[in-house]
PDB file of C-alpha atoms and ligand atoms in Angstrom:
ATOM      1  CA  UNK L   1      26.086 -87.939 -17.176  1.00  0.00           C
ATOM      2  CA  UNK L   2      22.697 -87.059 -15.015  1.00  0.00           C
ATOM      3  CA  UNK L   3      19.511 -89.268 -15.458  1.00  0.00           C
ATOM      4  CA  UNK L   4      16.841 -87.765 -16.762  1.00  0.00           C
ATOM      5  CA  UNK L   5      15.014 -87.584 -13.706  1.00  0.00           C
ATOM      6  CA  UNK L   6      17.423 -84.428 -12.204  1.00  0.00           C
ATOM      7  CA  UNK L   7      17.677 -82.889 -15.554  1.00  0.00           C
ATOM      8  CA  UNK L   8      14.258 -82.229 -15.151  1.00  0.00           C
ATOM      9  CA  UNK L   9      14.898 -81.106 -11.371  1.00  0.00           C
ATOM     10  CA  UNK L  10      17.061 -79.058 -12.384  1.00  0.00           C
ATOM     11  CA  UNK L  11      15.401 -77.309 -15.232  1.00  0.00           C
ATOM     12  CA  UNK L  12      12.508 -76.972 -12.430  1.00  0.00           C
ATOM     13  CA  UNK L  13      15.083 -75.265  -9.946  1.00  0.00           C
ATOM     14  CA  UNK L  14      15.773 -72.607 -12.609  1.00  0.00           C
ATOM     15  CA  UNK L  15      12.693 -71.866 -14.256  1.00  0.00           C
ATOM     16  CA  UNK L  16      12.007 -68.233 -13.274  1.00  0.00           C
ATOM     17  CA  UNK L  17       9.215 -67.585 -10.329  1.00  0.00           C
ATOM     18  CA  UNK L  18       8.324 -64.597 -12.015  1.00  0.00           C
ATOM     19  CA  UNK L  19       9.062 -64.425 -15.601  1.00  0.00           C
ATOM     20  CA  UNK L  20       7.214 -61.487 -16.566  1.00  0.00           C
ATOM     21  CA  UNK L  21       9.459 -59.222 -13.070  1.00  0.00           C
ATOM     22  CA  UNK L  22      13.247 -60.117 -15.621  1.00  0.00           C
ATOM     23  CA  UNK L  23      14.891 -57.307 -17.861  1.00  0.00           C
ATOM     24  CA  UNK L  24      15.248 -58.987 -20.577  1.00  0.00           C
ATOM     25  CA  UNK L  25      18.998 -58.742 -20.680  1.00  0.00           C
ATOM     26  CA  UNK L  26      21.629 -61.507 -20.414  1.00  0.00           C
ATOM     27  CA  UNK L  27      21.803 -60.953 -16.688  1.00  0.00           C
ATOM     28  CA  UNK L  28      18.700 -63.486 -16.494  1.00  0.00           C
ATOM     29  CA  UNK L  29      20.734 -66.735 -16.215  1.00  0.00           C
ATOM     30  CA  UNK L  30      23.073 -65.260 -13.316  1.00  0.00           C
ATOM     31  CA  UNK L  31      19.905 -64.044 -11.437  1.00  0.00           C
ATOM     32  CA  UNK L  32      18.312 -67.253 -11.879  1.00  0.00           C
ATOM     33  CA  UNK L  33      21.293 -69.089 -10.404  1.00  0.00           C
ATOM     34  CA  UNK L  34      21.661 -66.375  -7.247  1.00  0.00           C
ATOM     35  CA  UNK L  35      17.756 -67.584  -6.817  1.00  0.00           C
ATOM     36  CA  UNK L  36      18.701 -70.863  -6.273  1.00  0.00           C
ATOM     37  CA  UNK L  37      18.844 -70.327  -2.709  1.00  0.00           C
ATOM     38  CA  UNK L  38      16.594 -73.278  -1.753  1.00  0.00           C
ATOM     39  CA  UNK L  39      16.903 -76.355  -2.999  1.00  0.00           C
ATOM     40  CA  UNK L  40      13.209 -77.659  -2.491  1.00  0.00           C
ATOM     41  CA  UNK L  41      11.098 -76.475  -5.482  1.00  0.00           C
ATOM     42  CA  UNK L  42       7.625 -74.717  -4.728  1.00  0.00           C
ATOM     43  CA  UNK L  43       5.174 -77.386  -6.053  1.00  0.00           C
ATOM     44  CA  UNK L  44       3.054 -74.497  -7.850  1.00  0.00           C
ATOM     45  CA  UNK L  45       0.809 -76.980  -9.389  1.00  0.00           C
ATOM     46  CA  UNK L  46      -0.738 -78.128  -6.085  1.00  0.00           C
ATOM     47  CA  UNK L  47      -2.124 -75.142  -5.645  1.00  0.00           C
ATOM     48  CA  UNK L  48      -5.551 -75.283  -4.465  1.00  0.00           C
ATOM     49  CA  UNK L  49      -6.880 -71.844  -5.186  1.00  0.00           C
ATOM     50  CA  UNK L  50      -9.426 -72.598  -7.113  1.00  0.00           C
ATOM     51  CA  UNK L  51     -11.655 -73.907  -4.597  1.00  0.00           C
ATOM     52  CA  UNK L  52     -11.886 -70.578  -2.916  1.00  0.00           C
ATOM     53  CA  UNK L  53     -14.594 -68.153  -3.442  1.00  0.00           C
ATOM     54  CA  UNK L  54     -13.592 -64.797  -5.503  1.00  0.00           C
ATOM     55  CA  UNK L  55     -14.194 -62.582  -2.087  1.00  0.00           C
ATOM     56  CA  UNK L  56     -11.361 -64.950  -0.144  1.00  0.00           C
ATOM     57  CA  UNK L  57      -9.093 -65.481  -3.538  1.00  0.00           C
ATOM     58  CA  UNK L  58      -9.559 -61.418  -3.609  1.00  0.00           C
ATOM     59  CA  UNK L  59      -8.437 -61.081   0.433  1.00  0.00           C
ATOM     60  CA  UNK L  60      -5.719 -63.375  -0.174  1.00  0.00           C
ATOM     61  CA  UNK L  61      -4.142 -61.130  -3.321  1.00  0.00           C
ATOM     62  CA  UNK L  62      -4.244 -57.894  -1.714  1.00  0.00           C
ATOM     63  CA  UNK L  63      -2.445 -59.618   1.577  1.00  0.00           C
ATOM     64  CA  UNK L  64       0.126 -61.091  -1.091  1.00  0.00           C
ATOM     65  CA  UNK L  65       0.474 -57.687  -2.311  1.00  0.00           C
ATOM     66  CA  UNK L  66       1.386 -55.874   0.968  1.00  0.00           C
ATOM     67  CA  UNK L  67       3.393 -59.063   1.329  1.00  0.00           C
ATOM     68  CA  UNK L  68       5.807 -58.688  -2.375  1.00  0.00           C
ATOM     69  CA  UNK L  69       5.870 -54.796  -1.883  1.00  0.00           C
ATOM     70  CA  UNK L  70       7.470 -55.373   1.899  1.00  0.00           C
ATOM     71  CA  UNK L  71       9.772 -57.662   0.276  1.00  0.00           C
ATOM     72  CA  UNK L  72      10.933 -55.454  -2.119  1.00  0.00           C
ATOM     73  CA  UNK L  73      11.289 -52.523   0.169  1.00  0.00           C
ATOM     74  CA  UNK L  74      13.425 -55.309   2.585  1.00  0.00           C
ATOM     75  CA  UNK L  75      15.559 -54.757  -0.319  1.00  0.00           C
ATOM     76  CA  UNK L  76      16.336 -51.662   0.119  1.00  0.00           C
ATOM     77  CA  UNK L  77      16.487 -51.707   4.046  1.00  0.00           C
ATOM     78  CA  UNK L  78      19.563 -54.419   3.578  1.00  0.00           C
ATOM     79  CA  UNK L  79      21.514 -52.269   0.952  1.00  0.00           C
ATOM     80  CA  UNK L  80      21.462 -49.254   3.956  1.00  0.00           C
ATOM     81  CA  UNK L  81      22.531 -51.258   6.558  1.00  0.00           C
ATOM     82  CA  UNK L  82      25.256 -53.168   4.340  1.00  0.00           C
ATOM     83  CA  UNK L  83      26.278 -49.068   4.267  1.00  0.00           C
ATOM     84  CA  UNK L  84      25.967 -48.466   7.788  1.00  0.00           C
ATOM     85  CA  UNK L  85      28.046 -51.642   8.475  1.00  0.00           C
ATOM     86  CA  UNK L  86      30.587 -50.804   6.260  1.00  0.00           C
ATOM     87  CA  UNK L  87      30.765 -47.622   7.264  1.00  0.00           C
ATOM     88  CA  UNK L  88      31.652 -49.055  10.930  1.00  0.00           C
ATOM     89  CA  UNK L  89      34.062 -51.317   9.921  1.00  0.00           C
ATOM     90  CA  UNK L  90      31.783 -54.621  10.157  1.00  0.00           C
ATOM     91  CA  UNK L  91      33.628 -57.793   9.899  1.00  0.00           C
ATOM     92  CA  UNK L  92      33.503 -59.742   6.591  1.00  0.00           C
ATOM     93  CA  UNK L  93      31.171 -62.593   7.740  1.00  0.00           C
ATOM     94  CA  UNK L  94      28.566 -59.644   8.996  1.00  0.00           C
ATOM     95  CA  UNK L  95      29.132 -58.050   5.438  1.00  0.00           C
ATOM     96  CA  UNK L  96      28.137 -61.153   3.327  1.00  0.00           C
ATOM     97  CA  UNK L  97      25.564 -62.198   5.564  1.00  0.00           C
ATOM     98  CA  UNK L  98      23.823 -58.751   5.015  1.00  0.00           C
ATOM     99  CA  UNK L  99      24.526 -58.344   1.397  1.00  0.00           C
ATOM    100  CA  UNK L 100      23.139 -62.230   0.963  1.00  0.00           C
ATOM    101  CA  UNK L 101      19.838 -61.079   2.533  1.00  0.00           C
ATOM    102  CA  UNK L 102      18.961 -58.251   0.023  1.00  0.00           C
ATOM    103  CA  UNK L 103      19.595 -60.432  -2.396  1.00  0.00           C
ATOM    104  CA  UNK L 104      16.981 -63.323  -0.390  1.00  0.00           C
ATOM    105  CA  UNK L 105      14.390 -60.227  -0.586  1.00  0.00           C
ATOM    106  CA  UNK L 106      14.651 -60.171  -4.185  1.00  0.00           C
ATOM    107  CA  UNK L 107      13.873 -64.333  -4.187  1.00  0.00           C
ATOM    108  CA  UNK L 108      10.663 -62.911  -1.690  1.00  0.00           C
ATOM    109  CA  UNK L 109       9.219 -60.049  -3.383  1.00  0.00           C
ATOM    110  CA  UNK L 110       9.466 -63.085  -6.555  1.00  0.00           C
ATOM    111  CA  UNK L 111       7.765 -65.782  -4.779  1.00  0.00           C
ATOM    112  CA  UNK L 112       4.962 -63.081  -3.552  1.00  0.00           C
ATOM    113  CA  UNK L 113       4.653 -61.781  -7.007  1.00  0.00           C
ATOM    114  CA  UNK L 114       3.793 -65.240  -8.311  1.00  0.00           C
ATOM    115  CA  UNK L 115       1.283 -65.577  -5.117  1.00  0.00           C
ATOM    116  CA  UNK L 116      -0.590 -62.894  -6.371  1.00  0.00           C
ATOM    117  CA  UNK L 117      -1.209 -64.016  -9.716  1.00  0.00           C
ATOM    118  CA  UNK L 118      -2.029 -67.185  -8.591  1.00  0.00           C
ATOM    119  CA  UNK L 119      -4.918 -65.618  -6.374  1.00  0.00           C
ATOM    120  CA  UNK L 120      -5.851 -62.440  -8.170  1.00  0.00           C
ATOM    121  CA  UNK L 121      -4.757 -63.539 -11.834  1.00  0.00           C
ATOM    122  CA  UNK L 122      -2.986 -60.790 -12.522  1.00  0.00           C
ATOM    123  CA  UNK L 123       0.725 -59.895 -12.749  1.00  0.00           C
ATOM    124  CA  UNK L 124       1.658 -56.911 -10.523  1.00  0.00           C
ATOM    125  CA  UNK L 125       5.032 -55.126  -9.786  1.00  0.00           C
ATOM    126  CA  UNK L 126       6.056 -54.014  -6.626  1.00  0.00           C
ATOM    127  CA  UNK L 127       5.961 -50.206  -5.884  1.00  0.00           C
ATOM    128  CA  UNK L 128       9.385 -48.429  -6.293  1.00  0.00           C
ATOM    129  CA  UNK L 129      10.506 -46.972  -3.429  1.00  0.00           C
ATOM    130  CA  UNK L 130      13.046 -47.064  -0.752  1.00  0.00           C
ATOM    131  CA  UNK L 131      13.230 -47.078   3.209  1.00  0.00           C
ATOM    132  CA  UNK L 132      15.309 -45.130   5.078  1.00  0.00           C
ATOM    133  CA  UNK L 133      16.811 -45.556   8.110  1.00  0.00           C
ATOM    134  CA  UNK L 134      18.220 -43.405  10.676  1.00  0.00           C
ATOM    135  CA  UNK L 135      21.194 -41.183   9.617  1.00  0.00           C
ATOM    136  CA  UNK L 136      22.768 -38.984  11.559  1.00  0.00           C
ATOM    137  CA  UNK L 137      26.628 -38.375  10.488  1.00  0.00           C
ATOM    138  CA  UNK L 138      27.568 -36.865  13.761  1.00  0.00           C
ATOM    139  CA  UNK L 139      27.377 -40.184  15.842  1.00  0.00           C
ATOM    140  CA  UNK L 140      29.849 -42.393  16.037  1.00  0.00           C
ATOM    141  CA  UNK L 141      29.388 -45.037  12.934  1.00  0.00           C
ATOM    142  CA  UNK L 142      29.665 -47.942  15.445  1.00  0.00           C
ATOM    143  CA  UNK L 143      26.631 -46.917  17.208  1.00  0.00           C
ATOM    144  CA  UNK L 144      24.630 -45.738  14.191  1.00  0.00           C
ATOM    145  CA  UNK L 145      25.415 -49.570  12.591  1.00  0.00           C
ATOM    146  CA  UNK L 146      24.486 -51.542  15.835  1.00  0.00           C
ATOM    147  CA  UNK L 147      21.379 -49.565  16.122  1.00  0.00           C
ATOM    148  CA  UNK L 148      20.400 -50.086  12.751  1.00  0.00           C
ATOM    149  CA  UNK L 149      21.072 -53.347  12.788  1.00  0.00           C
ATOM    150  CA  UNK L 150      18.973 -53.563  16.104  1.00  0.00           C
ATOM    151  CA  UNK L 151      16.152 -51.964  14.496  1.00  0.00           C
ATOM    152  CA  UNK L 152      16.185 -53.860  11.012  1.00  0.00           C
ATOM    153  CA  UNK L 153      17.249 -57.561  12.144  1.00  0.00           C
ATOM    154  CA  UNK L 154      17.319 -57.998  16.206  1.00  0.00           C
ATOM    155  CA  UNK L 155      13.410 -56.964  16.016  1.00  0.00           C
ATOM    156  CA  UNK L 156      12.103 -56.870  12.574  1.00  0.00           C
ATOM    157  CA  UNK L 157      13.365 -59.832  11.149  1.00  0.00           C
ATOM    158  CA  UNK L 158      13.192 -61.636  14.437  1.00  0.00           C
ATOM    159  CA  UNK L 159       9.507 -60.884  14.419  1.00  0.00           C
ATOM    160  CA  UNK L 160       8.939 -61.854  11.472  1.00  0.00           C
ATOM    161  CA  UNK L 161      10.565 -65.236  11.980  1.00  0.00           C
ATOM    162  CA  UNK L 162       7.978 -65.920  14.834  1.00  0.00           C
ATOM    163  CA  UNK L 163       4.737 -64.521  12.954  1.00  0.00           C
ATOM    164  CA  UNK L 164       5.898 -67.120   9.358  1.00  0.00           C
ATOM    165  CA  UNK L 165       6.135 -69.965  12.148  1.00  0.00           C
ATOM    166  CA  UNK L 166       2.701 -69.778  13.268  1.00  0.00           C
ATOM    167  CA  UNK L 167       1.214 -68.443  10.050  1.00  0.00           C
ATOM    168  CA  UNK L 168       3.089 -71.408   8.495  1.00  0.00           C
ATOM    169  CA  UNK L 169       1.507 -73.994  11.208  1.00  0.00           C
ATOM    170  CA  UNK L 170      -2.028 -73.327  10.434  1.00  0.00           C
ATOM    171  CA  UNK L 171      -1.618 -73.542   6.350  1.00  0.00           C
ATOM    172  CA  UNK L 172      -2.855 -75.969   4.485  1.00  0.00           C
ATOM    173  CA  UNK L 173      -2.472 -75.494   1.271  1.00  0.00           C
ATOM    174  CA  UNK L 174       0.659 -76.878  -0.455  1.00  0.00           C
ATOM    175  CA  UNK L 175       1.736 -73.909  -2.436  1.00  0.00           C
ATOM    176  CA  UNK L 176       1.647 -71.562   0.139  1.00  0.00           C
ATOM    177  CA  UNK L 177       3.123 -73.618   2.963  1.00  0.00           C
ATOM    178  CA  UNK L 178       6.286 -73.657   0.777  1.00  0.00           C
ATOM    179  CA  UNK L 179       6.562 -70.635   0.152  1.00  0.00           C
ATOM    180  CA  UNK L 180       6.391 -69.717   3.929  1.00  0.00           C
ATOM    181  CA  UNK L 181       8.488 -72.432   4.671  1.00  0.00           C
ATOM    182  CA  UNK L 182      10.706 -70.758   1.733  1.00  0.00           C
ATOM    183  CA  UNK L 183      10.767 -67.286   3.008  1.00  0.00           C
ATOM    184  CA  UNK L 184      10.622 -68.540   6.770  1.00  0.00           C
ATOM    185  CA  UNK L 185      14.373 -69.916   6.658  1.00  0.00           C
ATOM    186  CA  UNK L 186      15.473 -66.891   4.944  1.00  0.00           C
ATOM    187  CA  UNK L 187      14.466 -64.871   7.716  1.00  0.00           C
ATOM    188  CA  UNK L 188      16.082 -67.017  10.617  1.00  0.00           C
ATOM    189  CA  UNK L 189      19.328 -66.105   9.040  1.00  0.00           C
ATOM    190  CA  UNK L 190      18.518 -62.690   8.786  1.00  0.00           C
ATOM    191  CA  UNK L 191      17.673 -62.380  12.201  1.00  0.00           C
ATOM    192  CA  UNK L 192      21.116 -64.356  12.810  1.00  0.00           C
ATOM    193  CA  UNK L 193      22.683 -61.956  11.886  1.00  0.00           C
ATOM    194  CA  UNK L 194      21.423 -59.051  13.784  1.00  0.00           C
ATOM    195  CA  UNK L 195      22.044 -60.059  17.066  1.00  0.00           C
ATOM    196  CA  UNK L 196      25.672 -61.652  16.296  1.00  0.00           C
ATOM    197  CA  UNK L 197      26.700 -58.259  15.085  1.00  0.00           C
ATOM    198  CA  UNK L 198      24.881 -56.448  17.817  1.00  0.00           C
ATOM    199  CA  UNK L 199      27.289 -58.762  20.423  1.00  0.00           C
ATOM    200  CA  UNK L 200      30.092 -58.315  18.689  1.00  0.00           C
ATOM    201  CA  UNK L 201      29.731 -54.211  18.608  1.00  0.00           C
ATOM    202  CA  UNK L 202      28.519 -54.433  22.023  1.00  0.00           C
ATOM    203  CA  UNK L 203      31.450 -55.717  22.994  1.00  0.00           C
ATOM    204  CA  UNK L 204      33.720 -53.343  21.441  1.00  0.00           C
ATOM    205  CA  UNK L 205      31.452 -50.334  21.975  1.00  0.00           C
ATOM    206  CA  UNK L 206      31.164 -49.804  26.185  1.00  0.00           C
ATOM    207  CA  UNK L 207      28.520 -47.587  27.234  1.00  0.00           C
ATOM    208  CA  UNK L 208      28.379 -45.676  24.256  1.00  0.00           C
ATOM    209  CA  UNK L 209      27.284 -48.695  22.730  1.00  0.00           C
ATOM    210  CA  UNK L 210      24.960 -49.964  25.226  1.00  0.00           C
ATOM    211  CA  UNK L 211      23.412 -46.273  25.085  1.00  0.00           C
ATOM    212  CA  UNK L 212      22.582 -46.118  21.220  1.00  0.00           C
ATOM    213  CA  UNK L 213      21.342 -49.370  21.352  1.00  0.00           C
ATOM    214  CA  UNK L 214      18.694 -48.830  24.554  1.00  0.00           C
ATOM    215  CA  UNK L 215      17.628 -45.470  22.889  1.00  0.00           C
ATOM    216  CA  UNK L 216      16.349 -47.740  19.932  1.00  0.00           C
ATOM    217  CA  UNK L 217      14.683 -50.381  21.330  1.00  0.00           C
ATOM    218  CA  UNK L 218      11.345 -48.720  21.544  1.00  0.00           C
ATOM    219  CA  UNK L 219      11.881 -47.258  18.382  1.00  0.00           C
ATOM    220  CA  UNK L 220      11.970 -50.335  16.549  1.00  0.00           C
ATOM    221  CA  UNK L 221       9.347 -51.908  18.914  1.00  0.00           C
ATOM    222  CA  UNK L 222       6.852 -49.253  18.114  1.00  0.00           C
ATOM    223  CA  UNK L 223       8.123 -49.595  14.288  1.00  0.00           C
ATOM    224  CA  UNK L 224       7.232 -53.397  14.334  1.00  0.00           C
ATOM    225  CA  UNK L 225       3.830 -52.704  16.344  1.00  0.00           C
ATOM    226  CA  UNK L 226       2.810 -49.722  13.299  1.00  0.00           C
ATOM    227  CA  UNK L 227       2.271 -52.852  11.211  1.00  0.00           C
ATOM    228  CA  UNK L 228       0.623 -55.184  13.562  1.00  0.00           C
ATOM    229  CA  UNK L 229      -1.946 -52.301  14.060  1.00  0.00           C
ATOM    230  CA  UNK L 230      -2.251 -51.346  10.333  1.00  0.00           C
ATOM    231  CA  UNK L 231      -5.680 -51.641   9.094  1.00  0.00           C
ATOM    232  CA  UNK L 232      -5.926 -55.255   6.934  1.00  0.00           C
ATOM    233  CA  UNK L 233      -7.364 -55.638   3.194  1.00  0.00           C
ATOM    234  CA  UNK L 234     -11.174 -55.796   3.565  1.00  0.00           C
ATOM    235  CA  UNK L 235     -12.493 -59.300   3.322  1.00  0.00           C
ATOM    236  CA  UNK L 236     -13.185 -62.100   5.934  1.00  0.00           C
ATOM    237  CA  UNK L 237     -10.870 -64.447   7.651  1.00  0.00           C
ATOM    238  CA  UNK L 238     -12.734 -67.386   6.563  1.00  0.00           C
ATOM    239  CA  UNK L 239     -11.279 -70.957   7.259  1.00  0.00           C
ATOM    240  CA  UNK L 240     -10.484 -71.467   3.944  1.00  0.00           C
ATOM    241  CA  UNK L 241      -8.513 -68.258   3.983  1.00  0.00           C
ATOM    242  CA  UNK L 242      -6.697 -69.155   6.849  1.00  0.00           C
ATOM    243  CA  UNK L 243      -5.842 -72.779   5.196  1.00  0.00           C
ATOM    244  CA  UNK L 244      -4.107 -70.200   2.939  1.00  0.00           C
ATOM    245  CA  UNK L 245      -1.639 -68.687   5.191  1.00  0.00           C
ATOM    246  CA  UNK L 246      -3.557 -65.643   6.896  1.00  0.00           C
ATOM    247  CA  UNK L 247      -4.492 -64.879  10.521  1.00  0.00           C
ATOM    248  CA  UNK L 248      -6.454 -62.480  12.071  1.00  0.00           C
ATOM    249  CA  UNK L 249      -5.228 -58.986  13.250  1.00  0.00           C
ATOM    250  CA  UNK L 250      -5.708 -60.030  16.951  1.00  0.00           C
ATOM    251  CA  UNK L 251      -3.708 -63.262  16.492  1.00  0.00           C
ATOM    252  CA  UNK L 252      -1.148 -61.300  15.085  1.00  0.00           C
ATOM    253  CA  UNK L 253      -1.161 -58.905  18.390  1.00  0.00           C
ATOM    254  CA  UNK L 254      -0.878 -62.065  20.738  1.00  0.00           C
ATOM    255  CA  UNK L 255       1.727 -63.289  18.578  1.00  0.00           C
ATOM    256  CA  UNK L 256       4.068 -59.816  18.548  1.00  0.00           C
ATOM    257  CA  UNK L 257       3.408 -59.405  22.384  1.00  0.00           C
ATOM    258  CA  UNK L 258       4.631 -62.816  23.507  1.00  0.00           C
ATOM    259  CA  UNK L 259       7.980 -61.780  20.598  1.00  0.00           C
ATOM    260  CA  UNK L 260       8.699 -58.985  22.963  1.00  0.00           C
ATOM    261  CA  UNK L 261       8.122 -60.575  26.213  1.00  0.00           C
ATOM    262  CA  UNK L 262       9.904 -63.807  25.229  1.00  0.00           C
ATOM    263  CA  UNK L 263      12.019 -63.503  22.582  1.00  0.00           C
ATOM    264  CA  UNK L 264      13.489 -59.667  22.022  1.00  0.00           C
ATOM    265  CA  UNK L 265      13.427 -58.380  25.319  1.00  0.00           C
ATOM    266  CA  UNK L 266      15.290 -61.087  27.031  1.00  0.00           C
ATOM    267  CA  UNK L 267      17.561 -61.552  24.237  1.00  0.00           C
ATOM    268  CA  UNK L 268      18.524 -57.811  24.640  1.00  0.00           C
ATOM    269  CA  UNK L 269      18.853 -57.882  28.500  1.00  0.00           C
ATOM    270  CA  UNK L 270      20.835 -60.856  28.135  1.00  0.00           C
ATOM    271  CA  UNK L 271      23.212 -58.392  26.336  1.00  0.00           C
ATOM    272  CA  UNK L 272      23.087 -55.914  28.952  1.00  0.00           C
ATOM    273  CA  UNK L 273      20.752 -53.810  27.142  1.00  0.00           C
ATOM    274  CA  UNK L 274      17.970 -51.993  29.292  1.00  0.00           C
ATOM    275  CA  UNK L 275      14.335 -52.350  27.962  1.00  0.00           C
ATOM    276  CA  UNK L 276      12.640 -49.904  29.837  1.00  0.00           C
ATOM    277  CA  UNK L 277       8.683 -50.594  30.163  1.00  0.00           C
ATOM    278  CA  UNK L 278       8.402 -52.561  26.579  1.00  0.00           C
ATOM    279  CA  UNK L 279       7.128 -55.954  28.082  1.00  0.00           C
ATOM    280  CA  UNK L 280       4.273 -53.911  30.036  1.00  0.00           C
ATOM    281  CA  UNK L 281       3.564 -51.504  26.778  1.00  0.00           C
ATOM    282  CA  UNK L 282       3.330 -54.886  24.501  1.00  0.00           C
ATOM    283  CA  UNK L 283       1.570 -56.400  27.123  1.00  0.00           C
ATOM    284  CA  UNK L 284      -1.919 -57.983  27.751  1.00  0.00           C
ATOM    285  CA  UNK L 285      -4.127 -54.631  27.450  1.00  0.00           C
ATOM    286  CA  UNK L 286      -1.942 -54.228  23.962  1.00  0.00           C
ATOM    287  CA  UNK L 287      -2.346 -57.455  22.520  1.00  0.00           C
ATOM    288  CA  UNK L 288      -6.398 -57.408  23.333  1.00  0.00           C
ATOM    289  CA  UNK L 289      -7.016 -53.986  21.712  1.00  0.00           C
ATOM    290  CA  UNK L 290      -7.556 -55.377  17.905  1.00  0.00           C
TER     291      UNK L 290
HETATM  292 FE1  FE2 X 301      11.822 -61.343   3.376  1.00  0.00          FE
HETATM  293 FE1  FE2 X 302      14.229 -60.768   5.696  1.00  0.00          FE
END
């Protein structure tokens, strides 16, 4: 028999993050327990929103909203490529992998959902909607997969790993450092994944493969740099703000241009994949523009 003490952690670990985002249906208890993906609860009493002013709790909302509708979308973007890797043949441990990540988006788009409320006391639902990645039935399906794959978790989710680690660094507040933290080793392993499966094709692929994947580097460069450069919720980056998880646009540009010039490019050339001029596009005149 359990003490008391983990009955309670347990009822904890399965109280839903977003009770009012559920159907209704029977299905609740099984979603809660495919949740359960990290063991450390978020300790959403800490929070320490209150002390904010209404202009920063305001700023901090609308970023939490752009936050839990990407999430949700990231949904979506991992039930294409799980289509696109089937469709290639992907091996079973690149399968799961993928398949366990839209499922981690759900747990994201939660945790953001419950952010907002917390700042802008209200409950909103992600936009419906989908993304779409590129389709084109002619090409070979290894090539269309890898690419994908390049696009969605080599540079994507690999950015996003290195933007939650500094975000992450200069939080303060309790709540939202966990759920960073939370979200932040989600994304490692989605990243993981990408660029195991992009060896792996690479290596059965040749040329072909090298090809498709060089032809979408910049793509998904540019894709990542649309968002850097996207205009930001109006409201100041005030200290306390930023004690709340949230830099500056021009951090953010340092941040994605060091990604590229440390992280993504040589991890593709280390795979024998040309990068053309991305370090010098992403480079110091870039990152300085905000
Ligand atoms: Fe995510
Ligand atoms: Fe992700």
């Amino acid at each position: 028999m359990s003490a008391p003490a983990s009955d309670a952690l347990a009822e904890e670990l399965f109280e839903p993050v977003s009770a009012w985002w559920l159907s209704g249906t029977p299905l609740e208890a099984e979603h809660q327990r495919l949740m359960r993906r990290r063991l450390t609860p978020i300790p959403w009493s800490e929070t320490t929103a209150a002390a904010l002013s209404p202009a920063e709790r305001g700023r901090l909302a609308e970023t939490w909203t752009r936050r839990a509708a990407a999430e949700y979308l990231a949904v979506s973007t991992f039930a294409v490529l799980a289509i696109d890797l089937v469709a290639a043949g992907a091996p079973a441990a690149v399968l799961s992998l993928c398949m366990r990540a839209g499922i981690d988006e759900v747990r994201h788009a939660e945790l953001c959902l419950r952010m907002i409320e917390i700042y802008g006391g209200k409950r909103v639902l992600p936009p419906p909607g989908m993304s779409s990645l590129p389709d084109d039935p002619e090409r070979p399906r290894l090539h269309q997969a890898l690419a994908n794959t390049l696009l969605v978790s080599c540079v994507s989710e690999t950015y996003a790993t290195t933007v939650l680690t500094a975000t992450r660094d200069l939080t303060r507040d309790p709540v939202a450092h966990a759920v960073l933290t939370s979200i932040y080793s989600d994304e490692v392993m989605h990243a993981r994944l990408g660029w195991s499966y992009l060896r792996f094709a690479l290596e059965r692929g040749g040329q072909g493969a090298i090809d498709a994947a060089a032809q979408m580097v910049p793509v998904a460069l540019r894709g990542v740099a649309n968002v850097v450069e996207r205009e930001r919720p109006v409201g100041e980056v005030t200290d306390q703000v930023r004690d709340h998880g949230l830099m500056t646009p021009a951090e953010e540009r340092v941040i994605y241009s060091s990604c590229v010039r440390e992280v993504l490019v040589p991890g593709f050339e280390a795979l024998g994949i040309p990068c053309g001029t991305a370090v010098d596009d992403y480079g110091e005149t870039w990152a300085r523009a905000a």
